[in-house]
CSV table of C-alpha atoms (C1' of nucleotides) in Angstrom, one decimal:
chain,number,residue,atom,x,y,z
A,1,MET,CA,164.1,46.2,-112.0
A,2,LEU,CA,164.3,42.9,-110.2
A,3,VAL,CA,164.8,39.8,-112.3
A,4,VAL,CA,164.0,36.5,-110.6
A,5,ASP,CA,165.1,33.4,-112.5
A,6,ASP,CA,166.8,30.2,-111.4
A,7,GLU,CA,168.5,29.4,-114.6
A,8,PRO,CA,171.8,31.4,-114.6
A,9,ALA,CA,172.1,31.4,-118.3
A,10,LEU,CA,168.7,32.9,-118.9
A,11,ALA,CA,169.1,35.3,-116.0
A,12,ARG,CA,172.4,36.6,-117.4
A,13,ALA,CA,171.0,37.0,-120.9
A,14,LEU,CA,168.0,38.9,-119.6
A,15,ALA,CA,170.1,41.2,-117.5
A,16,ILE,CA,172.4,42.0,-120.3
A,17,ASN,CA,169.6,42.8,-122.6
A,18,LEU,CA,167.7,44.9,-120.1
A,19,ARG,CA,170.8,46.9,-119.1
A,20,ALA,CA,171.4,47.6,-122.8
A,21,HIS,CA,167.9,49.1,-122.8
A,22,GLY,CA,168.8,51.3,-119.9
A,23,TRP,CA,167.3,49.4,-116.9
A,24,GLU,CA,169.1,49.1,-113.7
A,25,VAL,CA,168.9,45.3,-112.9
A,26,VAL,CA,169.1,43.4,-109.7
A,27,THR,CA,168.9,39.6,-110.0
A,28,ALA,CA,167.7,36.9,-107.6
A,29,ALA,CA,167.9,33.1,-108.1
A,30,ASP,CA,165.2,31.9,-105.8
A,31,GLY,CA,162.0,33.0,-104.1
A,32,ARG,CA,163.4,33.9,-100.7
A,33,GLY,CA,166.2,35.9,-102.3
A,34,ALA,CA,163.6,37.6,-104.5
A,35,LEU,CA,161.5,38.8,-101.5
A,36,ASP,CA,164.7,39.9,-99.8
A,37,ALA,CA,166.0,41.8,-102.8
A,38,ALA,CA,162.6,43.5,-103.3
A,39,ALA,CA,162.5,44.6,-99.7
A,40,THR,CA,166.0,46.1,-99.9
A,41,THR,CA,166.1,47.6,-103.3
A,42,HIS,CA,162.5,48.8,-104.0
A,43,PRO,CA,162.6,48.0,-107.7
A,44,ASP,CA,160.1,49.7,-110.0
A,45,VAL,CA,159.2,46.5,-111.7
A,46,VAL,CA,159.7,42.7,-111.0
A,47,LEU,CA,160.2,40.2,-113.8
A,48,LEU,CA,159.4,36.8,-112.2
A,49,ASP,CA,160.1,33.4,-113.6
A,50,LEU,CA,157.7,30.8,-112.2
A,51,GLY,CA,159.2,27.5,-111.2
A,52,LEU,CA,161.8,28.4,-108.6
A,53,PRO,CA,163.7,25.9,-106.5
A,54,ASP,CA,162.4,26.9,-103.0
A,55,LEU,CA,159.1,28.7,-103.2
A,56,ASP,CA,156.2,28.3,-105.6
A,57,GLY,CA,156.1,31.4,-107.9
A,58,THR,CA,152.6,32.2,-106.6
A,59,GLU,CA,154.0,32.4,-103.1
A,60,VAL,CA,156.5,35.0,-104.2
A,61,ILE,CA,153.7,37.0,-105.8
A,62,SER,CA,151.5,37.0,-102.7
A,63,GLY,CA,154.6,37.6,-100.6
A,64,LEU,CA,155.3,40.8,-102.6
A,65,ARG,CA,151.7,41.9,-102.7
A,66,GLY,CA,151.5,41.9,-98.9
A,67,TRP,CA,153.4,45.1,-98.7
A,68,THR,CA,154.0,46.6,-102.1
A,69,THR,CA,152.1,47.4,-105.3
A,70,VAL,CA,155.2,47.2,-107.5
A,71,PRO,CA,154.2,45.9,-111.0
A,72,ILE,CA,155.0,42.1,-111.5
A,73,VAL,CA,155.5,40.6,-114.9
A,74,VAL,CA,155.4,36.8,-114.8
A,75,LEU,CA,157.6,34.7,-117.1
A,76,SER,CA,156.6,31.1,-117.6
A,77,ALA,CA,157.2,28.0,-119.8
A,78,ARG,CA,153.8,26.5,-119.1
A,79,GLN,CA,151.9,27.6,-122.1
A,80,HIS,CA,148.4,26.5,-121.3
A,81,GLY,CA,148.5,26.4,-117.6
A,82,GLU,CA,146.0,27.7,-115.2
A,83,ASP,CA,149.1,29.3,-113.7
A,84,LYS,CA,148.3,32.3,-115.7
A,85,VAL,CA,144.9,32.8,-114.2
A,86,GLU,CA,146.3,32.1,-110.8
A,87,ALA,CA,149.2,34.5,-111.1
A,88,LEU,CA,147.0,37.3,-112.4
A,89,ASP,CA,144.5,36.7,-109.6
A,90,LEU,CA,147.2,36.9,-107.0
A,91,GLY,CA,148.2,40.3,-108.3
A,92,ALA,CA,150.6,39.9,-111.2
A,93,ASP,CA,150.3,42.6,-113.8
A,94,ASP,CA,151.2,40.7,-117.0
A,95,TYR,CA,152.2,37.3,-118.2
A,96,VAL,CA,154.7,36.3,-120.9
A,97,THR,CA,155.2,32.7,-122.0
A,98,LYS,CA,158.4,31.2,-123.2
A,99,PRO,CA,159.7,31.3,-125.8
A,100,PHE,CA,159.2,35.1,-126.1
A,101,ALA,CA,160.5,37.8,-128.3
A,102,MET,CA,162.8,40.3,-126.4
A,103,ASN,CA,161.0,43.2,-128.1
A,104,GLU,CA,157.7,42.0,-126.8
A,105,LEU,CA,159.1,41.6,-123.3
A,106,MET,CA,160.5,45.1,-123.3
A,107,ALA,CA,157.2,46.6,-124.4
A,108,ARG,CA,155.3,44.8,-121.7
A,109,LEU,CA,157.7,45.9,-119.1
A,110,ARG,CA,157.5,49.5,-120.2
A,111,ALA,CA,153.7,49.2,-120.2
A,112,ALA,CA,153.6,47.7,-116.7
A,113,VAL,CA,155.7,50.6,-115.3
A,114,ARG,CA,153.7,53.2,-117.2
A,115,ARG,CA,150.4,51.7,-115.9
A,116,ALA,CA,151.7,51.7,-112.4
A,117,GLN,CA,152.6,55.3,-112.6
A,118,GLU,CA,149.3,56.3,-114.0
A,119,ALA,CA,147.4,54.3,-111.4
A,120,ALA,CA,149.2,56.1,-108.6
A,121,PRO,CA,146.3,57.4,-106.5
A,122,THR,CA,148.1,60.6,-105.7
A,123,ALA,CA,146.6,63.9,-106.5
A,124,ALA,CA,149.5,64.7,-108.7
A,125,LEU,CA,149.6,68.5,-108.2
A,126,VAL,CA,149.6,70.4,-105.0
A,127,GLN,CA,149.2,74.1,-105.0
A,128,VAL,CA,150.5,76.1,-102.1
A,129,GLY,CA,150.6,79.8,-102.5
A,130,ASP,CA,152.8,80.5,-105.5
A,131,LEU,CA,154.3,77.0,-105.3
A,132,ALA,CA,153.2,74.2,-107.6
A,133,ILE,CA,154.3,70.8,-106.4
A,134,ASP,CA,154.0,68.1,-109.0
A,135,LEU,CA,154.2,64.8,-107.1
A,136,ALA,CA,154.1,62.7,-110.2
A,137,ARG,CA,156.9,64.4,-112.0
A,138,LYS,CA,158.8,65.1,-108.8
A,139,ARG,CA,159.1,68.8,-109.6
A,140,VAL,CA,158.3,72.0,-107.9
A,141,ALA,CA,157.9,75.5,-109.4
A,142,LYS,CA,157.7,78.8,-107.6
A,143,ALA,CA,155.8,81.5,-109.4
A,144,GLY,CA,156.0,79.4,-112.6
A,145,VAL,CA,159.8,78.9,-112.6
A,146,ASP,CA,161.2,75.5,-111.8
A,147,VAL,CA,163.2,75.1,-108.6
A,148,ARG,CA,165.9,72.5,-108.4
A,149,LEU,CA,165.7,70.3,-105.3
A,150,THR,CA,168.2,67.6,-104.2
A,151,PRO,CA,166.7,64.1,-103.7
A,152,THR,CA,166.6,64.6,-99.9
A,153,GLU,CA,165.0,68.0,-100.1
A,154,TRP,CA,162.4,66.5,-102.5
A,155,ALA,CA,161.6,63.6,-100.2
A,156,PHE,CA,161.1,66.0,-97.3
A,157,LEU,CA,158.9,68.3,-99.3
A,158,GLU,CA,156.9,65.5,-100.8
A,159,LEU,CA,156.1,64.0,-97.4
A,160,LEU,CA,154.8,67.4,-96.3
A,161,ALA,CA,152.9,67.9,-99.5
A,162,ARG,CA,151.2,64.5,-99.1
A,163,ASN,CA,150.1,65.7,-95.7
A,164,LEU,CA,149.1,69.2,-96.7
A,165,GLY,CA,147.9,71.2,-93.8
A,166,ARG,CA,148.6,68.4,-91.4
A,167,LEU,CA,151.4,68.4,-88.8
A,168,VAL,CA,153.9,65.7,-89.7
A,169,PRO,CA,155.8,64.6,-86.6
A,170,ARG,CA,159.5,64.9,-86.5
A,171,GLU,CA,159.9,61.1,-86.1
A,172,GLN,CA,157.9,60.4,-89.1
A,173,VAL,CA,159.9,62.8,-91.3
A,174,LEU,CA,163.1,61.2,-90.1
A,175,ARG,CA,161.8,57.7,-90.6
A,176,GLU,CA,160.4,58.2,-94.1
A,177,VAL,CA,163.1,60.5,-95.5
A,178,TRP,CA,166.3,59.1,-93.9
A,179,GLY,CA,165.1,55.7,-92.5
A,180,PRO,CA,164.3,54.3,-89.1
A,181,ALA,CA,167.9,54.3,-88.0
A,182,TYR,CA,167.9,58.2,-88.0
A,183,LEU,CA,165.1,58.8,-85.6
A,184,HIS,CA,167.2,61.0,-83.3
A,185,GLU,CA,169.1,63.0,-85.9
A,186,THR,CA,166.8,66.0,-85.4
A,187,HIS,CA,169.6,68.2,-86.7
A,188,TYR,CA,168.9,67.0,-90.2
A,189,LEU,CA,165.4,68.4,-90.0
A,190,ARG,CA,166.6,71.9,-89.2
A,191,VAL,CA,169.2,71.9,-92.0
A,192,TYR,CA,166.9,70.7,-94.7
A,193,ALA,CA,163.9,72.8,-93.5
A,194,ALA,CA,166.2,75.8,-93.8
A,195,GLN,CA,167.4,74.8,-97.3
A,196,LEU,CA,163.8,74.3,-98.5
A,197,ARG,CA,162.8,77.7,-97.1
A,198,ARG,CA,165.7,79.3,-98.8
A,199,LYS,CA,164.6,77.9,-102.1
A,200,LEU,CA,160.8,78.1,-101.7
A,201,GLU,CA,159.8,80.9,-99.3
A,202,ASP,CA,159.7,84.6,-100.2
A,203,ASP,CA,161.2,85.5,-96.8
A,204,PRO,CA,163.1,82.4,-95.5
A,205,SER,CA,163.3,83.9,-92.0
A,206,ALA,CA,159.6,84.4,-91.8
A,207,PRO,CA,158.2,81.3,-93.5
A,208,ARG,CA,154.5,81.3,-94.5
A,209,HIS,CA,154.2,77.7,-95.8
A,210,LEU,CA,156.8,75.5,-94.2
A,211,LEU,CA,156.0,75.9,-90.6
A,212,THR,CA,157.7,74.5,-87.5
A,213,SER,CA,155.9,73.4,-84.4
A,214,SER,CA,158.6,73.3,-81.8
A,215,GLY,CA,159.1,69.9,-80.3
A,216,LEU,CA,156.4,68.4,-82.6
A,217,GLY,CA,157.1,68.5,-86.3
A,218,TYR,CA,156.5,70.4,-89.5
A,219,THR,CA,153.5,71.5,-91.5
A,220,LEU,CA,153.1,72.6,-95.1
A,221,GLU,CA,150.5,75.3,-94.8
A,222,PRO,CA,148.2,76.1,-97.8
B,1,MET,CA,157.4,49.3,-81.7
B,2,LEU,CA,156.2,46.6,-79.4
B,3,VAL,CA,157.5,43.1,-79.9
B,4,VAL,CA,155.5,40.2,-78.4
B,5,ASP,CA,157.2,36.9,-78.3
B,6,ASP,CA,157.4,34.1,-75.8
B,7,GLU,CA,160.7,32.7,-77.0
B,8,PRO,CA,163.4,34.8,-75.3
B,9,ALA,CA,165.9,33.9,-78.0
B,10,LEU,CA,163.8,35.0,-80.9
B,11,ALA,CA,162.6,38.1,-79.0
B,12,ARG,CA,166.1,39.2,-78.3
B,13,ALA,CA,167.2,38.5,-81.9
B,14,LEU,CA,164.3,40.6,-83.2
B,15,ALA,CA,164.9,43.4,-80.8
B,16,ILE,CA,168.6,43.6,-81.7
B,17,ASN,CA,167.8,43.6,-85.4
B,18,LEU,CA,165.0,46.2,-85.0
B,19,ARG,CA,167.1,48.5,-82.9
B,20,ALA,CA,169.9,48.2,-85.5
B,21,HIS,CA,167.4,49.6,-87.9
B,22,GLY,CA,166.5,52.4,-85.6
B,23,TRP,CA,163.3,51.3,-84.0
B,24,GLU,CA,162.7,51.9,-80.4
B,25,VAL,CA,161.7,48.5,-79.1
B,26,VAL,CA,159.7,47.4,-76.1
B,27,THR,CA,159.2,43.7,-75.6
B,28,ALA,CA,156.6,41.6,-73.9
B,29,ALA,CA,156.6,37.8,-73.3
B,30,ASP,CA,152.9,37.1,-73.0
B,31,GLY,CA,149.5,38.4,-73.9
B,32,ARG,CA,148.8,40.1,-70.7
B,33,GLY,CA,152.1,41.9,-70.7
B,34,ALA,CA,151.5,42.9,-74.3
B,35,LEU,CA,148.2,44.6,-73.6
B,36,ASP,CA,149.8,46.3,-70.6
B,37,ALA,CA,152.8,47.5,-72.5
B,38,ALA,CA,150.7,48.7,-75.4
B,39,ALA,CA,148.6,50.8,-73.0
B,40,THR,CA,151.5,52.4,-71.3
B,41,THR,CA,153.9,53.0,-74.2
B,42,HIS,CA,151.6,53.7,-77.1
B,43,PRO,CA,153.8,51.9,-79.7
B,44,ASP,CA,153.4,53.0,-83.4
B,45,VAL,CA,153.3,49.3,-84.5
B,46,VAL,CA,153.0,45.9,-82.8
B,47,LEU,CA,154.8,42.8,-83.9
B,48,LEU,CA,152.9,39.9,-82.5
B,49,ASP,CA,153.9,36.3,-82.4
B,50,LEU,CA,150.9,33.9,-82.2
B,51,GLY,CA,151.1,31.1,-79.7
B,52,LEU,CA,151.7,32.8,-76.4
B,53,PRO,CA,151.6,31.0,-73.1
B,54,ASP,CA,148.7,32.7,-71.5
B,55,LEU,CA,146.3,34.2,-74.1
B,56,ASP,CA,145.6,33.1,-77.6
B,57,GLY,CA,147.1,35.5,-80.0
B,58,THR,CA,143.7,36.3,-81.4
B,59,GLU,CA,142.6,37.4,-78.0
B,60,VAL,CA,145.5,39.8,-77.9
B,61,ILE,CA,144.5,41.2,-81.3
B,62,SER,CA,140.9,41.8,-80.3
B,63,GLY,CA,142.1,43.1,-76.9
B,64,LEU,CA,144.2,45.7,-78.7
B,65,ARG,CA,141.5,46.5,-81.3
B,66,GLY,CA,139.1,47.4,-78.5
B,67,TRP,CA,140.8,50.7,-77.9
B,68,THR,CA,143.5,51.4,-80.5
B,69,THR,CA,144.0,51.3,-84.3
B,70,VAL,CA,147.8,50.7,-84.0
B,71,PRO,CA,149.0,48.6,-86.9
B,72,ILE,CA,149.5,44.9,-85.9
B,73,VAL,CA,151.9,42.6,-87.8
B,74,VAL,CA,151.4,39.0,-86.9
B,75,LEU,CA,154.2,36.5,-86.9
B,76,SER,CA,153.4,32.8,-87.1
B,77,ALA,CA,154.9,29.4,-87.8
B,78,ARG,CA,151.7,27.9,-89.0
B,79,GLN,CA,152.1,28.2,-92.7
B,80,HIS,CA,148.8,27.1,-94.0
B,81,GLY,CA,146.6,27.7,-91.1
B,82,GLU,CA,143.3,29.5,-91.1
B,83,ASP,CA,145.0,31.5,-88.4
B,84,LYS,CA,145.9,33.9,-91.1
B,85,VAL,CA,142.3,34.6,-92.1
B,86,GLU,CA,141.2,34.8,-88.6
B,87,ALA,CA,144.0,37.1,-87.6
B,88,LEU,CA,143.4,39.4,-90.5
B,89,ASP,CA,139.6,39.4,-89.8
B,90,LEU,CA,140.2,40.4,-86.3
B,91,GLY,CA,142.0,43.4,-87.4
B,92,ALA,CA,145.7,42.5,-87.9
B,93,ASP,CA,147.3,44.4,-90.7
B,94,ASP,CA,149.7,42.0,-92.1
B,95,TYR,CA,150.9,38.4,-91.6
B,96,VAL,CA,154.4,37.0,-91.9
B,97,THR,CA,155.2,33.2,-91.6
B,98,LYS,CA,158.3,31.8,-90.2
B,99,PRO,CA,160.9,31.4,-91.4
B,100,PHE,CA,161.0,34.9,-92.8
B,101,ALA,CA,163.7,37.2,-94.2
B,102,MET,CA,164.6,40.0,-91.9
B,103,ASN,CA,164.5,42.5,-94.8
B,104,GLU,CA,161.1,41.5,-95.8
B,105,LEU,CA,159.9,41.9,-92.2
B,106,MET,CA,161.4,45.3,-92.1
B,107,ALA,CA,159.7,46.3,-95.3
B,108,ARG,CA,156.3,45.1,-94.0
B,109,LEU,CA,156.7,47.0,-90.8
B,110,ARG,CA,157.5,50.1,-92.6
B,111,ALA,CA,154.6,49.6,-94.9
B,112,ALA,CA,152.3,49.0,-92.0
B,113,VAL,CA,153.3,52.2,-90.3
B,114,ARG,CA,153.0,54.1,-93.5
B,115,ARG,CA,149.6,52.7,-94.4
B,116,ALA,CA,148.3,53.5,-90.9
B,117,GLN,CA,149.5,57.1,-91.2
B,118,GLU,CA,147.9,57.5,-94.6
B,119,ALA,CA,144.6,56.1,-93.5
B,120,ALA,CA,144.4,58.7,-90.8
B,121,PRO,CA,143.0,61.7,-92.7
B,122,THR,CA,139.8,61.3,-90.8
B,123,ALA,CA,138.5,64.7,-90.0
B,124,ALA,CA,138.7,64.2,-86.3
B,125,LEU,CA,137.4,67.5,-85.3
B,126,VAL,CA,136.0,68.3,-81.8
B,127,GLN,CA,133.9,71.3,-81.3
B,128,VAL,CA,133.7,72.8,-77.8
B,129,GLY,CA,132.0,76.2,-77.7
B,130,ASP,CA,134.0,78.5,-79.9
B,131,LEU,CA,137.0,76.1,-79.8
B,132,ALA,CA,137.7,73.8,-82.8
B,133,ILE,CA,140.1,71.0,-81.8
B,134,ASP,CA,141.5,69.3,-84.9
B,135,LEU,CA,143.0,66.0,-83.6
B,136,ALA,CA,144.5,65.1,-87.0
B,137,ARG,CA,146.3,68.4,-87.6
B,138,LYS,CA,147.1,68.8,-84.0
B,139,ARG,CA,145.7,72.2,-84.0
B,140,VAL,CA,143.2,74.2,-82.0
B,141,ALA,CA,141.4,77.4,-83.1
B,142,LYS,CA,139.4,79.8,-80.9
B,143,ALA,CA,136.7,81.7,-82.7
B,144,GLY,CA,138.4,80.9,-86.0
B,145,VAL,CA,142.0,82.0,-85.1
B,146,ASP,CA,144.7,79.5,-84.5
B,147,VAL,CA,146.1,79.2,-81.0
B,148,ARG,CA,149.7,78.1,-80.5
B,149,LEU,CA,150.1,75.3,-78.0
B,150,THR,CA,153.3,73.7,-76.7
B,151,PRO,CA,153.7,69.9,-77.1
B,152,THR,CA,152.7,69.3,-73.5
B,153,GLU,CA,149.8,71.6,-73.6
B,154,TRP,CA,148.6,69.8,-76.7
B,155,ALA,CA,149.0,66.4,-75.2
B,156,PHE,CA,146.9,67.5,-72.3
B,157,LEU,CA,144.2,69.0,-74.4
B,158,GLU,CA,144.1,66.1,-76.8
B,159,LEU,CA,143.6,63.6,-74.0
B,160,LEU,CA,140.7,65.6,-72.7
B,161,ALA,CA,139.2,66.1,-76.1
B,162,ARG,CA,139.3,62.4,-76.8
B,163,ASN,CA,137.3,61.9,-73.6
B,164,LEU,CA,135.0,64.8,-74.3
B,165,GLY,CA,132.5,65.3,-71.4
B,166,ARG,CA,134.1,62.6,-69.4
B,167,LEU,CA,136.1,63.1,-66.3
B,168,VAL,CA,139.8,62.1,-66.9
B,169,PRO,CA,141.5,61.0,-63.6
B,170,ARG,CA,144.6,62.9,-62.6
B,171,GLU,CA,146.7,59.7,-62.7
B,172,GLN,CA,145.7,59.0,-66.3
B,173,VAL,CA,146.6,62.5,-67.3
B,174,LEU,CA,150.0,62.3,-65.7
B,175,ARG,CA,150.7,58.8,-67.1
B,176,GLU,CA,149.7,59.6,-70.7
B,177,VAL,CA,151.1,63.1,-70.9
B,178,TRP,CA,154.3,62.9,-68.8
B,179,GLY,CA,154.8,59.1,-68.4
B,180,PRO,CA,154.3,56.6,-65.6
B,181,ALA,CA,157.2,58.0,-63.6
B,182,TYR,CA,155.3,61.3,-63.0
B,183,LEU,CA,152.2,59.9,-61.3
B,184,HIS,CA,152.7,62.1,-58.2
B,185,GLU,CA,153.6,65.4,-59.9
B,186,THR,CA,150.2,66.8,-59.5
B,187,HIS,CA,151.6,70.3,-59.6
B,188,TYR,CA,152.2,69.9,-63.3
B,189,LEU,CA,148.4,69.5,-63.8
B,190,ARG,CA,147.7,72.8,-62.2
B,191,VAL,CA,150.4,74.6,-64.1
B,192,TYR,CA,149.3,73.3,-67.5
B,193,ALA,CA,145.6,73.5,-66.8
B,194,ALA,CA,146.1,77.2,-66.0
B,195,GLN,CA,148.1,77.7,-69.2
B,196,LEU,CA,145.4,76.1,-71.3
B,197,ARG,CA,142.7,78.2,-69.7
B,198,ARG,CA,144.7,81.3,-70.3
B,199,LYS,CA,144.9,80.5,-74.0
B,200,LEU,CA,141.5,79.0,-74.5
B,201,GLU,CA,139.0,80.3,-72.1
B,202,ASP,CA,137.2,83.6,-72.4
B,203,ASP,CA,137.6,84.2,-68.6
B,204,PRO,CA,140.5,82.0,-67.4
B,205,SER,CA,139.5,82.5,-63.8
B,206,ALA,CA,136.0,81.3,-64.4
B,207,PRO,CA,136.5,78.4,-66.9
B,208,ARG,CA,133.5,77.1,-68.8
B,209,HIS,CA,135.1,74.2,-70.7
B,210,LEU,CA,138.2,73.0,-68.9
B,211,LEU,CA,136.8,72.0,-65.5
B,212,THR,CA,138.5,70.7,-62.4
B,213,SER,CA,137.0,68.1,-60.1
B,214,SER,CA,138.9,68.6,-57.0
B,215,GLY,CA,140.9,65.5,-56.0
B,216,LEU,CA,139.6,63.6,-59.0
B,217,GLY,CA,140.7,65.0,-62.3
B,218,TYR,CA,139.7,67.2,-65.3
B,219,THR,CA,136.9,67.3,-67.8
B,220,LEU,CA,136.5,69.1,-71.1
B,221,GLU,CA,132.9,70.2,-71.1
B,222,PRO,CA,131.1,70.7,-74.4
C,1,DC,C1',138.7,80.8,-35.8
C,2,DC,C1',142.4,77.8,-37.2
C,3,DA,C1',145.0,74.3,-39.7
C,4,DG,C1',145.7,71.7,-43.6
C,5,DA,C1',144.9,70.1,-48.2
C,6,DG,C1',144.2,71.0,-52.8
C,7,DC,C1',144.0,74.4,-56.4
C,8,DG,C1',145.3,78.6,-59.2
C,9,DT,C1',148.8,82.0,-60.4
C,10,DC,C1',153.2,83.9,-61.5
C,11,DA,C1',158.0,84.1,-62.5
C,12,DA,C1',162.7,82.5,-63.0
C,13,DG,C1',166.4,79.4,-64.4
C,14,DG,C1',168.0,76.0,-67.1
C,15,DA,C1',167.3,72.5,-70.5
C,16,DA,C1',165.8,71.4,-75.0
C,17,DC,C1',165.0,72.9,-79.3
C,18,DC,C1',165.4,75.8,-83.5
C,19,DG,C1',167.7,78.5,-87.4
C,20,DT,C1',171.9,79.5,-89.7
C,21,DC,C1',176.4,79.1,-91.6
C,22,DA,C1',180.3,76.9,-93.3
C,23,DG,C1',183.7,73.3,-93.7
C,24,DG,C1',184.7,68.6,-95.0
C,25,DA,C1',183.5,63.8,-96.8
C,26,DC,C1',181.7,61.3,-100.4
C,27,DC,C1',180.3,60.1,-105.0
C,28,DG,C1',179.8,60.1,-109.9
C,29,DT,C1',181.2,62.6,-114.1
C,30,DC,C1',184.1,64.5,-117.2
D,1,DG,C1',192.7,63.8,-111.2
D,2,DA,C1',189.9,67.9,-111.1
D,3,DC,C1',185.1,69.3,-110.5
D,4,DG,C1',180.4,70.0,-109.2
D,5,DG,C1',176.7,68.4,-106.5
D,6,DT,C1',175.0,66.4,-102.4
D,7,DC,C1',175.0,65.1,-97.8
D,8,DC,C1',176.7,65.1,-93.2
D,9,DT,C1',178.6,67.5,-89.2
D,10,DG,C1',180.0,70.9,-85.9
D,11,DA,C1',179.6,75.4,-83.7
D,12,DC,C1',177.0,79.4,-82.3
D,13,DG,C1',173.3,82.4,-81.0
D,14,DG,C1',168.5,83.0,-80.2
D,15,DT,C1',164.1,81.2,-78.9
D,16,DT,C1',160.8,78.2,-76.9
D,17,DC,C1',159.5,75.1,-73.5
D,18,DC,C1',159.7,72.5,-69.1
D,19,DT,C1',160.4,72.4,-64.4
D,20,DT,C1',160.4,74.2,-60.0
D,21,DG,C1',159.5,77.2,-56.1
D,22,DA,C1',156.8,80.7,-53.7
D,23,DC,C1',152.5,82.6,-52.5
D,24,DG,C1',147.6,83.4,-52.0
D,25,DC,C1',143.0,81.5,-52.5
D,26,DT,C1',139.0,78.4,-51.3
D,27,DC,C1',137.0,74.8,-48.9
D,28,DT,C1',136.5,71.5,-45.1
D,29,DG,C1',136.6,69.7,-40.6
D,30,DG,C1',137.8,70.3,-35.9
DNA sequence: CCAGAGCGTCAAGGAACCGTCAGGACCGTC
DNA sequence: GACGGTCCTGACGGTTCCTTGACGCTCTGG
């Protein structure tokens, strides 16, 4: 959760309340900082106060929408403005006018996150042999029983599952799982491919689903 | 990653930052150099500053779009211009105005690469006799059974398949498969053509699909 | 017929890559 | 401060792949 507000008092009050409700909160005081923070922390929802010192709030919205579909809830004092229409047109997901009830705000945030998850265009469940990979719940089961994966293992498997049957190049795996700075750490691939096989394959030394193409990359084979 | 910018200072700063984030960076200072570099290095994303000395940035975009779908992120100082609309209409994938936050730029580049990858599930399938060449999955099957190819063999075959029925000059094969430094290693061509024939032709000594034009190049014949 | 150029074929050596295991660093929890 | 989980790292053996050289073939022009 990213909270963007230029009034320190309100920002602190919001952060305290949100943390009390279990959110992990990052704050920004202006538009540029907001875009920055969103890019680095990948929040699951943005709470955005219009009327910032540097950028117009609408610019922040379109700046975010350029590269992410994170839900945006706009907070504004202007009760009757056309801002509301404009903000929603630009891609905001909801709109709350000050003064607001904290309960209502919480409900709207929860709703925004829930809608975003439901709207995820991913075919939520991928079946591969006796494996059931649930992309929405981030779970995988082998022959009906859940298998525990570490976050990195899951990121690897998810990437392969989203490209089922397609060869995923080594560089893409490294970039999307570890980040662009790890493009040459091919060793990671071998370690984690081995771990996934140990957990998911019947015979880890003769894999039937997680296949390697030497020098190219990996494929999850249906 | 190809960075196109005519201001040496900015280009260097960008390159340093991008390399720090793990990108492999090639730079070009003008439009012609950009088109050149894109053709030889096949970058996975292009970061293009408008306002180049020789060509208009829009010409670079359409020049690239003539033969590649590589994602293009445009960088521009003109904040309110119609340039943005024009650039996006010509096929640019995203647009960032100066001044920009480096984090945001990084996020947009990552997003551009990811989108390009996800938009690629086009069933690019080339049928040649009893061969089925799946360009997306990087696979080839003969009479229904998969054939294992090495990375170099695949690069060779893919190039021919993308130019199905057309003669591909020897120099182009060497440049695109092995790189510009191998333009005279014509021996490689014979070795790998032979390997491909052994794996893909019914009678490798009397090829029907992978044909040689002596002194000129190779053709994949439907 | 001969010489030379270009091509196809085969095999060997070394480089690059892969799978595997295990130890140590790091982090948050209890 | 101990503990469990996770991630990174190094070492080793085995495999695959690339490169290179040698040799024979065909075709062409002299």
